[in-house]
Coordinates of C-alpha atoms and ligand atoms in Angstrom, one line a residue:
X7 CA -39.4 3.7 2.8
X8 CA -35.9 3.6 4.4
X9 CA -34.9 6.6 6.5
X10 CA -31.4 7.6 5.9
X11 CA -28.8 9.8 7.7
X12 CA -25.9 10.9 5.5
X13 CA -22.8 12.1 7.3
X14 CA -20.5 14.0 4.9
X15 CA -23.4 14.8 2.6
X16 CA -21.6 17.7 0.9
X17 CA -18.6 15.6 -0.1
X18 CA -18.1 13.5 -3.2
X19 CA -19.6 10.3 -1.7
X20 CA -22.4 12.3 0.1
X21 CA -23.5 14.0 -3.1
X22 CA -23.5 10.7 -5.0
X23 CA -25.6 9.1 -2.3
X24 CA -28.1 11.9 -2.5
X25 CA -28.4 11.4 -6.2
X26 CA -29.1 7.7 -5.6
X27 CA -31.8 8.7 -3.1
X28 CA -33.2 11.1 -5.6
X29 CA -33.3 8.4 -8.3
X30 CA -35.5 6.3 -6.0
X31 CA -38.0 8.6 -4.3
X32 CA -40.2 5.7 -3.3
X33 CA -37.4 3.9 -1.5
X34 CA -35.7 6.5 0.7
X35 CA -36.5 9.4 3.0
X36 CA -33.5 11.6 3.8
X37 CA -34.0 12.3 7.5
X38 CA -30.6 13.7 8.6
X39 CA -27.6 15.4 6.9
X40 CA -24.2 16.3 8.4
X41 CA -21.1 18.1 7.1
X42 CA -18.3 20.3 8.3
X43 CA -18.8 23.8 7.1
X44 CA -20.3 23.9 3.6
X45 CA -23.1 26.3 4.2
X46 CA -24.3 27.0 0.7
X47 CA -24.3 23.4 -0.5
X48 CA -26.0 22.3 2.7
X49 CA -28.7 24.9 2.2
X50 CA -29.4 23.6 -1.3
X51 CA -29.5 20.0 0.0
X52 CA -31.9 21.0 2.8
X53 CA -34.3 22.8 0.4
X54 CA -34.2 19.8 -2.0
X55 CA -34.5 16.9 0.4
X56 CA -36.2 18.5 3.5
X57 CA -34.4 16.5 6.2
X58 CA -35.7 16.8 9.8
X59 CA -32.3 17.5 11.3
X60 CA -29.0 18.8 10.0
X61 CA -25.6 19.3 11.7
X62 CA -22.5 21.3 10.7
X63 CA -19.4 20.7 12.7
X64 CA -18.3 24.3 12.5
X65 CA -20.5 26.4 14.9
X66 CA -20.2 29.7 13.0
X67 CA -21.2 27.9 9.8
X68 CA -24.2 26.3 11.6
X69 CA -25.3 29.8 12.8
X70 CA -25.2 31.1 9.3
X71 CA -27.1 28.1 8.0
X72 CA -29.8 28.6 10.7
X73 CA -30.2 32.2 9.6
X74 CA -30.5 31.2 5.9
X75 CA -33.2 28.6 6.3
X76 CA -35.3 30.2 9.0
X77 CA -38.3 30.0 6.7
X78 CA -38.1 26.1 7.1
X79 CA -38.8 24.0 10.1
X80 CA -35.5 22.1 9.9
X81 CA -33.5 21.8 13.1
X82 CA -29.8 22.8 12.7
X83 CA -27.3 21.4 15.2
X84 CA -23.7 22.1 15.5
X85 CA -20.3 20.8 16.7
X86 CA -19.2 17.2 17.1
X87 CA -22.2 16.6 19.4
X88 CA -24.5 17.7 16.6
X89 CA -22.8 15.2 14.2
X90 CA -23.3 12.5 16.8
X91 CA -27.0 13.4 17.1
X92 CA -27.5 12.9 13.3
X93 CA -25.6 9.6 13.5
X94 CA -28.1 8.3 16.1
X95 CA -31.4 9.9 15.0
X96 CA -34.3 7.7 16.2
X97 CA -36.2 7.2 12.9
X98 CA -33.0 6.5 10.9
X99 CA -32.5 2.9 9.8
X100 CA -29.3 3.2 7.8
X101 CA -26.5 5.7 8.4
X102 CA -24.1 6.4 5.5
X103 CA -20.8 7.4 7.1
X104 CA -18.8 9.4 4.5
X105 CA -17.0 12.0 6.6
X106 CA -13.6 10.6 5.9
X107 CA -10.5 10.4 8.2
X108 CA -10.4 10.2 12.0
X109 CA -13.4 12.6 12.3
X110 CA -15.6 9.7 11.4
X111 CA -14.5 7.5 14.3
X112 CA -16.9 8.5 17.0
X113 CA -20.0 8.9 14.8
X114 CA -19.4 5.4 13.4
X115 CA -19.1 3.8 16.8
X116 CA -22.1 5.7 18.3
X117 CA -24.3 4.8 15.3
X118 CA -23.4 1.1 15.8
X119 CA -24.1 1.4 19.6
X120 CA -27.6 2.5 19.0
X121 CA -28.2 -0.4 16.5
X122 CA -28.0 1.5 13.2
X123 CA -27.0 -0.4 10.1
X124 CA -24.0 1.3 8.6
X125 CA -23.1 1.9 5.0
X126 CA -19.5 2.7 5.5
X127 CA -17.0 4.2 3.1
X128 CA -14.6 5.8 5.6
X129 CA -11.8 3.3 5.3
X130 CA -9.7 5.2 7.9
X131 CA -12.2 4.1 10.6
X132 CA -11.7 0.4 10.0
X133 CA -8.0 0.9 9.5
X134 CA -7.6 2.6 12.8
X135 CA -10.1 0.6 14.8
X136 CA -10.8 -2.6 12.9
X137 CA -11.2 -5.1 15.8
X138 CA -13.2 -2.6 17.9
X139 CA -15.6 -1.7 15.1
X140 CA -16.1 -5.4 14.1
X141 CA -16.7 -6.4 17.7
X142 CA -19.2 -3.6 18.2
X143 CA -21.1 -4.5 15.0
X144 CA -21.3 -8.1 16.3
X145 CA -22.3 -7.1 19.8
X146 CA -25.1 -4.7 18.6
X147 CA -26.2 -6.9 15.7
X148 CA -25.8 -4.3 13.0
X149 CA -24.9 -4.8 9.3
X150 CA -21.7 -3.3 8.1
X151 CA -22.3 -2.6 4.4
X152 CA -19.2 -1.5 2.4
X153 CA -19.5 1.3 -0.1
X154 CA -15.8 1.6 -1.2
X155 CA -15.9 0.1 -4.7
X156 CA -13.2 -2.5 -4.2
X157 CA -14.5 -3.7 -0.8
X158 CA -18.1 -3.7 -2.2
X159 CA -16.8 -5.9 -5.1
X160 CA -15.3 -8.5 -2.6
X161 CA -18.5 -8.3 -0.5
X162 CA -20.6 -9.0 -3.6
X163 CA -18.3 -11.8 -4.8
X164 CA -18.7 -13.4 -1.4
X165 CA -22.4 -12.8 -0.9
X166 CA -23.4 -16.1 -2.4
X167 CA -20.8 -18.1 -0.4
X168 CA -22.3 -20.1 2.4
X169 CA -20.9 -19.5 5.9
X170 CA -19.2 -22.9 6.0
X171 CA -17.2 -22.2 2.8
X172 CA -15.8 -19.1 4.4
X173 CA -15.0 -20.9 7.7
X174 CA -13.4 -23.9 6.0
X175 CA -10.7 -21.8 4.3
X176 CA -12.1 -22.1 0.7
X177 CA -10.9 -18.6 -0.1
X178 CA -7.3 -18.6 -1.5
X179 CA -6.8 -14.9 -2.1
X180 CA -8.6 -11.5 -2.3
X181 CA -7.3 -9.5 -5.3
X182 CA -7.8 -5.8 -5.0
X183 CA -7.5 -3.8 -8.2
X184 CA -5.9 -0.4 -8.5
X185 CA -6.1 2.0 -11.4
X186 CA -2.5 2.9 -10.9
X187 CA -3.5 6.6 -10.4
X188 CA -2.2 9.6 -12.3
X189 CA 1.5 8.5 -12.1
X190 CA 1.3 4.9 -13.4
X191 CA 3.4 5.8 -16.3
X192 CA 5.6 8.5 -14.6
X193 CA 9.2 7.3 -14.0
X194 CA 10.1 7.2 -10.3
X195 CA 12.8 9.9 -10.6
X196 CA 10.2 12.4 -11.8
X197 CA 7.8 11.9 -8.9
X198 CA 9.5 14.2 -6.5
X199 CA 8.6 17.2 -8.6
X200 CA 4.9 16.4 -9.3
X201 CA 2.5 19.1 -8.2
X202 CA -0.8 18.8 -6.2
X203 CA -2.6 19.8 -9.4
X204 CA -1.1 16.8 -11.3
X205 CA -1.7 14.4 -8.4
X206 CA -5.4 15.5 -8.2
X207 CA -5.9 14.4 -11.8
X208 CA -7.2 10.9 -11.3
X209 CA -7.6 8.9 -14.6
X210 CA -10.8 7.0 -13.8
X211 CA -12.5 8.2 -10.6
X212 CA -13.9 11.6 -9.5
X213 CA -13.3 11.7 -5.7
X214 CA -12.5 14.1 -2.8
X215 CA -8.9 15.5 -2.5
X216 CA -7.6 13.2 0.3
X217 CA -8.5 9.9 -1.4
X218 CA -7.3 11.2 -4.8
X219 CA -3.8 11.9 -3.4
X220 CA -3.9 8.6 -1.6
X221 CA -4.6 7.0 -4.9
X222 CA -1.6 8.7 -6.4
X223 CA 0.7 7.4 -3.6
X224 CA -1.1 4.0 -3.5
X225 CA -1.8 4.6 0.2
X226 CA -5.4 4.2 -0.8
X227 CA -4.8 0.6 -1.8
X228 CA -2.8 0.0 1.4
X229 CA -5.7 1.3 3.5
X230 CA -8.1 -1.1 1.6
X231 CA -5.8 -4.0 2.3
X232 CA -6.2 -3.3 6.0
X233 CA -9.9 -2.7 5.6
X234 CA -10.3 -6.0 3.8
X235 CA -8.3 -7.9 6.5
X236 CA -10.7 -6.8 9.2
X237 CA -14.0 -7.0 7.3
X238 CA -13.4 -10.4 5.7
X239 CA -11.2 -11.8 8.5
X240 CA -8.3 -12.6 6.2
X241 CA -4.6 -13.0 6.7
X242 CA -2.7 -10.1 5.2
X243 CA -0.7 -12.6 3.1
X244 CA -4.0 -13.6 1.4
X245 CA -4.7 -10.0 0.1
X246 CA -3.0 -9.0 -3.1
X247 CA -3.1 -5.8 -5.1
X248 CA -2.8 -5.6 -8.9
X249 CA -2.9 -2.6 -11.3
X250 CA -5.9 -2.6 -13.6
X251 CA -5.9 0.7 -15.5
X252 CA -9.4 0.5 -16.9
X253 CA -11.1 0.3 -13.4
X254 CA -13.7 -2.0 -14.8
X255 CA -13.0 -5.0 -12.6
X256 CA -13.4 -3.6 -9.1
X257 CA -11.9 -6.6 -7.3
X258 CA -11.8 -10.4 -7.3
X259 CA -11.9 -13.4 -5.0
X260 CA -9.9 -16.5 -5.9
X261 CA -11.0 -19.8 -4.3
X262 CA -8.8 -22.7 -3.5
X263 CA -10.1 -24.7 -6.5
X264 CA -8.7 -22.1 -8.8
X265 CA -12.0 -20.3 -9.6
X266 CA -12.0 -16.6 -9.6
X267 CA -15.1 -14.4 -9.1
X268 CA -14.9 -10.8 -10.2
X269 CA -17.3 -7.9 -9.9
X270 CA -17.4 -5.6 -12.9
X271 CA -19.1 -2.3 -13.6
X272 CA -18.6 1.3 -14.8
X273 CA -16.4 3.4 -12.6
X274 CA -19.2 5.3 -10.9
X275 CA -19.6 5.4 -7.1
X276 CA -23.4 5.5 -7.4
X277 CA -23.3 1.7 -8.1
X278 CA -21.7 0.5 -4.9
X279 CA -23.4 3.3 -2.9
X280 CA -26.8 2.1 -4.2
X281 CA -26.1 -1.6 -3.4
X282 CA -25.2 -0.7 0.2
X283 CA -28.3 1.5 0.5
X284 CA -30.7 -1.2 -0.9
X285 CA -28.9 -4.4 0.3
X286 CA -29.7 -7.2 -0.3
X287 CA -32.0 -5.9 -3.1
X288 CA -30.8 -4.6 -6.5
X289 CA -32.6 -1.7 -8.1
X290 CA -32.1 -0.1 -11.6
X291 CA -29.0 2.0 -11.6
X292 CA -28.9 5.7 -12.1
X293 CA -25.4 5.2 -13.7
X294 CA -24.7 4.1 -17.2
X295 CA -24.6 0.3 -17.9
X296 CA -21.2 -1.2 -18.8
X297 CA -20.6 -1.7 -22.5
X298 CA -17.8 -4.3 -22.8
X299 CA -17.7 -4.2 -26.6
X300 CA -16.6 -0.5 -26.3
X301 CA -13.9 -1.3 -23.8
X302 CA -12.5 -4.3 -25.9
X303 CA -9.5 -5.1 -23.6
X304 CA -8.8 -5.2 -19.9
X305 CA -5.2 -4.9 -18.7
X306 CA -3.3 -5.9 -15.6
X307 CA 0.2 -5.1 -14.3
X308 CA 2.1 -5.8 -11.1
X309 CA 2.6 -2.8 -8.8
X310 CA 6.2 -1.4 -8.8
X311 CA 6.6 -1.3 -5.0
X312 CA 9.8 0.9 -5.2
X313 CA 7.7 3.6 -6.9
X314 CA 4.9 3.4 -4.3
X315 CA 6.5 2.9 -0.9
X316 CA 3.3 3.8 0.9
X317 CA 1.8 0.5 -0.1
X318 CA 4.6 -1.5 1.6
X319 CA 4.3 0.7 4.7
X320 CA 0.6 -0.1 4.8
X321 CA 1.3 -3.9 4.5
X322 CA 3.8 -3.6 7.4
X323 CA 1.2 -1.8 9.5
X324 CA -1.4 -4.5 8.6
X325 CA 1.0 -7.3 9.7
X326 CA 2.1 -5.6 12.9
X327 CA -1.4 -4.5 13.8
X328 CA -2.2 -2.9 17.2
X329 CA -1.9 0.9 17.1
X330 CA 0.4 1.0 14.0
X331 CA -2.4 1.1 11.4
X332 CA -3.9 4.1 13.3
X333 CA -0.5 5.8 13.2
X334 CA -0.2 5.1 9.5
X335 CA -3.6 6.5 8.7
X336 CA -3.4 9.6 11.0
X337 CA 0.1 10.5 9.9
X338 CA -1.0 10.1 6.2
X339 CA -3.9 12.5 6.9
X340 CA -1.5 15.2 8.0
X341 CA 1.0 14.5 5.2
X342 CA -1.7 14.6 2.4
X343 CA -2.8 18.0 3.7
X344 CA 0.9 19.2 3.9
X345 CA 1.4 18.1 0.3
X346 CA -1.8 19.8 -0.9
X347 CA -0.6 23.0 0.9
X348 CA 2.8 22.6 -0.9
X349 CA 4.7 22.3 2.4
X350 CA 6.3 19.0 1.3
X351 CA 7.0 17.2 -1.9
X352 CA 5.2 14.1 -3.2
X353 CA 8.0 11.6 -2.4
X354 CA 8.4 13.1 1.1
X355 CA 5.1 11.6 2.0
X356 CA 6.4 8.0 2.4
X357 CA 9.7 9.2 3.9
X358 CA 8.1 11.1 6.7
X359 CA 5.5 8.4 7.2
X360 CA 8.2 5.8 7.7
X361 CA 10.0 8.1 10.1
X362 CA 6.8 8.5 12.2
X363 CA 6.1 4.8 12.2
X364 CA 9.6 4.0 13.3
X365 CA 9.3 6.4 16.2
X366 CA 6.0 4.8 17.5
X367 CA 5.9 2.4 20.4
X368 CA 3.2 0.0 19.2
X369 CA 0.5 -1.1 21.7
X370 CA -0.5 -4.5 20.4
X371 CA -3.9 -4.8 22.1
X372 CA -5.2 -1.3 22.1
X373 CA -8.3 0.0 23.8
X374 CA -10.3 2.8 22.1
X375 CA -8.5 5.3 24.2
X376 CA -5.1 3.9 23.1
X377 CA -6.2 4.4 19.5
X378 CA -7.2 8.0 20.2
X379 CA -3.9 8.6 21.9
X380 CA -2.0 7.0 18.9
X381 CA -4.0 9.3 16.5
X382 CA -3.1 12.4 18.5
X383 CA 0.5 11.3 18.8
X384 CA 0.9 10.5 15.1
X385 CA -0.6 13.8 14.0
X386 CA 1.6 16.0 16.3
X387 CA 4.7 14.0 15.5
X388 CA 4.1 14.3 11.8
X389 CA 3.6 18.0 12.1
X390 CA 6.7 18.3 14.1
X391 CA 8.8 16.4 11.5
X392 CA 7.3 18.5 8.7
X393 CA 8.1 21.8 10.5
X394 CA 11.6 20.8 11.7
X395 CA 12.5 18.8 8.6
X396 CA 14.3 16.2 10.9
X397 CA 13.4 12.9 9.2
Ligands
LIG24 N1 -15.0 9.9 -3.2 C1 -15.0 8.6 -3.5 O1 -15.3 8.2 -4.6 C2 -14.6 7.6 -2.5 C3 -14.4 6.2 -2.9 C4 -14.1 5.3 -1.9 C5 -13.9 5.6 -0.6 N2 -14.1 7.0 -0.2 C6 -13.9 7.3 1.2 O2 -15.1 8.1 1.6 C7 -14.7 9.0 2.6 C8 -15.2 10.4 2.1 O3 -14.5 10.7 0.9 P1 -15.0 11.9 -0.1 O4 -14.1 11.8 -1.3 O5 -16.4 12.0 -0.2 O6 -14.5 13.2 0.8 P2 -14.8 14.7 0.6 O7 -15.3 15.0 -0.8 O8 -13.6 15.4 1.0 O9 -16.0 15.0 1.6 C9 -15.9 14.9 3.0 C10 -17.2 15.2 3.7 O10 -17.1 15.1 5.1 C11 -17.4 16.3 5.7 N3 -16.6 16.5 6.9 C12 -15.2 16.7 6.9 N4 -14.8 16.9 8.2 C13 -16.0 16.7 9.0 C14 -16.2 16.8 10.3 N5 -15.2 17.0 11.2 N6 -17.5 16.6 10.8 C15 -18.5 16.5 9.9 N7 -18.3 16.4 8.6 C16 -17.1 16.5 8.1 C17 -17.2 17.4 4.6 O11 -18.0 18.5 4.9 P3 -17.6 20.0 4.2 O12 -18.1 19.9 2.7 O13 -18.4 21.0 5.0 O14 -16.1 20.2 4.3 C18 -17.7 16.6 3.4 O15 -19.1 16.6 3.4 C19 -13.2 8.9 2.8 O16 -13.0 8.1 3.9 C20 -12.8 8.2 1.5 O17 -11.6 7.4 1.7 C21 -14.4 7.9 -1.1

């Protein structure tokens, strides 16, 4: 039995992970759960999975939860220190980090430092802190198991490659696929007026709001480019993105001899989540199997970069490196929230993002504290630009 801690258990990934654990009761024990403030859902999860410890970031929500479950012997912790306690629980073998955004940074690093294997889906963490996370994983000898479907696809395509092949430059390109999001067929001049409700209507994936808006702007793919660069130690010029509207091929690896390996499957996050939780084993899926004769055709299109400027900004951040990817990610976090709150229009997201990136003095070899400072600076500068409209 593998003991799991799930950070962000009430979110889209967290709920899917619990449904994987539920499908394999002989494989997993859910020992720890953590979320921000979702009291009701957390109470349901506690009653169902009976974890030993749970944390809510919001202290008032944690007090309410404690009161609601006082008939059970589950320990309820609170605040960021409570989240860190769940990330480092002694009996836990694998931590699934699905908090999202910069809030996942410290729990990820602390889990690595106490030697926990990490199923990670929070792309913002690798984007902001790629070299630091990769070095920590090496120093503490932990496995970093990707959950994001595209990154998992590359990981699976490479899993049979021997170390030497990877070291001797046998990979020509990584090709990340993108569904194209809800606005694939919307002309560029109509994008300024799209509403949050329209942007939240993703054609193929059911996900949380931040990543769904990032998919609509293509920032999500940009973040994956940076994630893939660190995780697979590739040059940015070797990572390409292509639109594949069916979301059946989750990504591909092209080798120097012209062979391509692709990973295919239904668009259901339980598949890559389960692979990360059971790695290197494969267990029967709780998701439907892929029926190719029903799909009939797979399509591919180049990405119109002028329509999705966030992608080019992410490539720029990936090439420059240092603190710029953290600024990109943290500014985007604020901009997505401002768009969802109807403070800014959809096409203002890349405009303000570019203005923030232009104002940043990049530190090329940042320490962890430099990254935290860049995160704070990017968030406050972005808020200031939104409020003053000077961009
Ligand atoms: N959803 C997908 O299919 C998908 C696919 C690929 C990658 N990802 C990545 O996975 C991550 C999570 O995405 P999601 O779609 O699952 O997000 P989501 O549905 O918004 O869920 C976020 C989770 O994190 C918790 N949380 C937020 N702030 C927290 C804090 N400060 N401390 C502790 N917990 C906190 C939330 O708790 P509350 O419920 O209490 O707010 C919730 O459980 C993101 O990095 C995203 O890019 C997601």
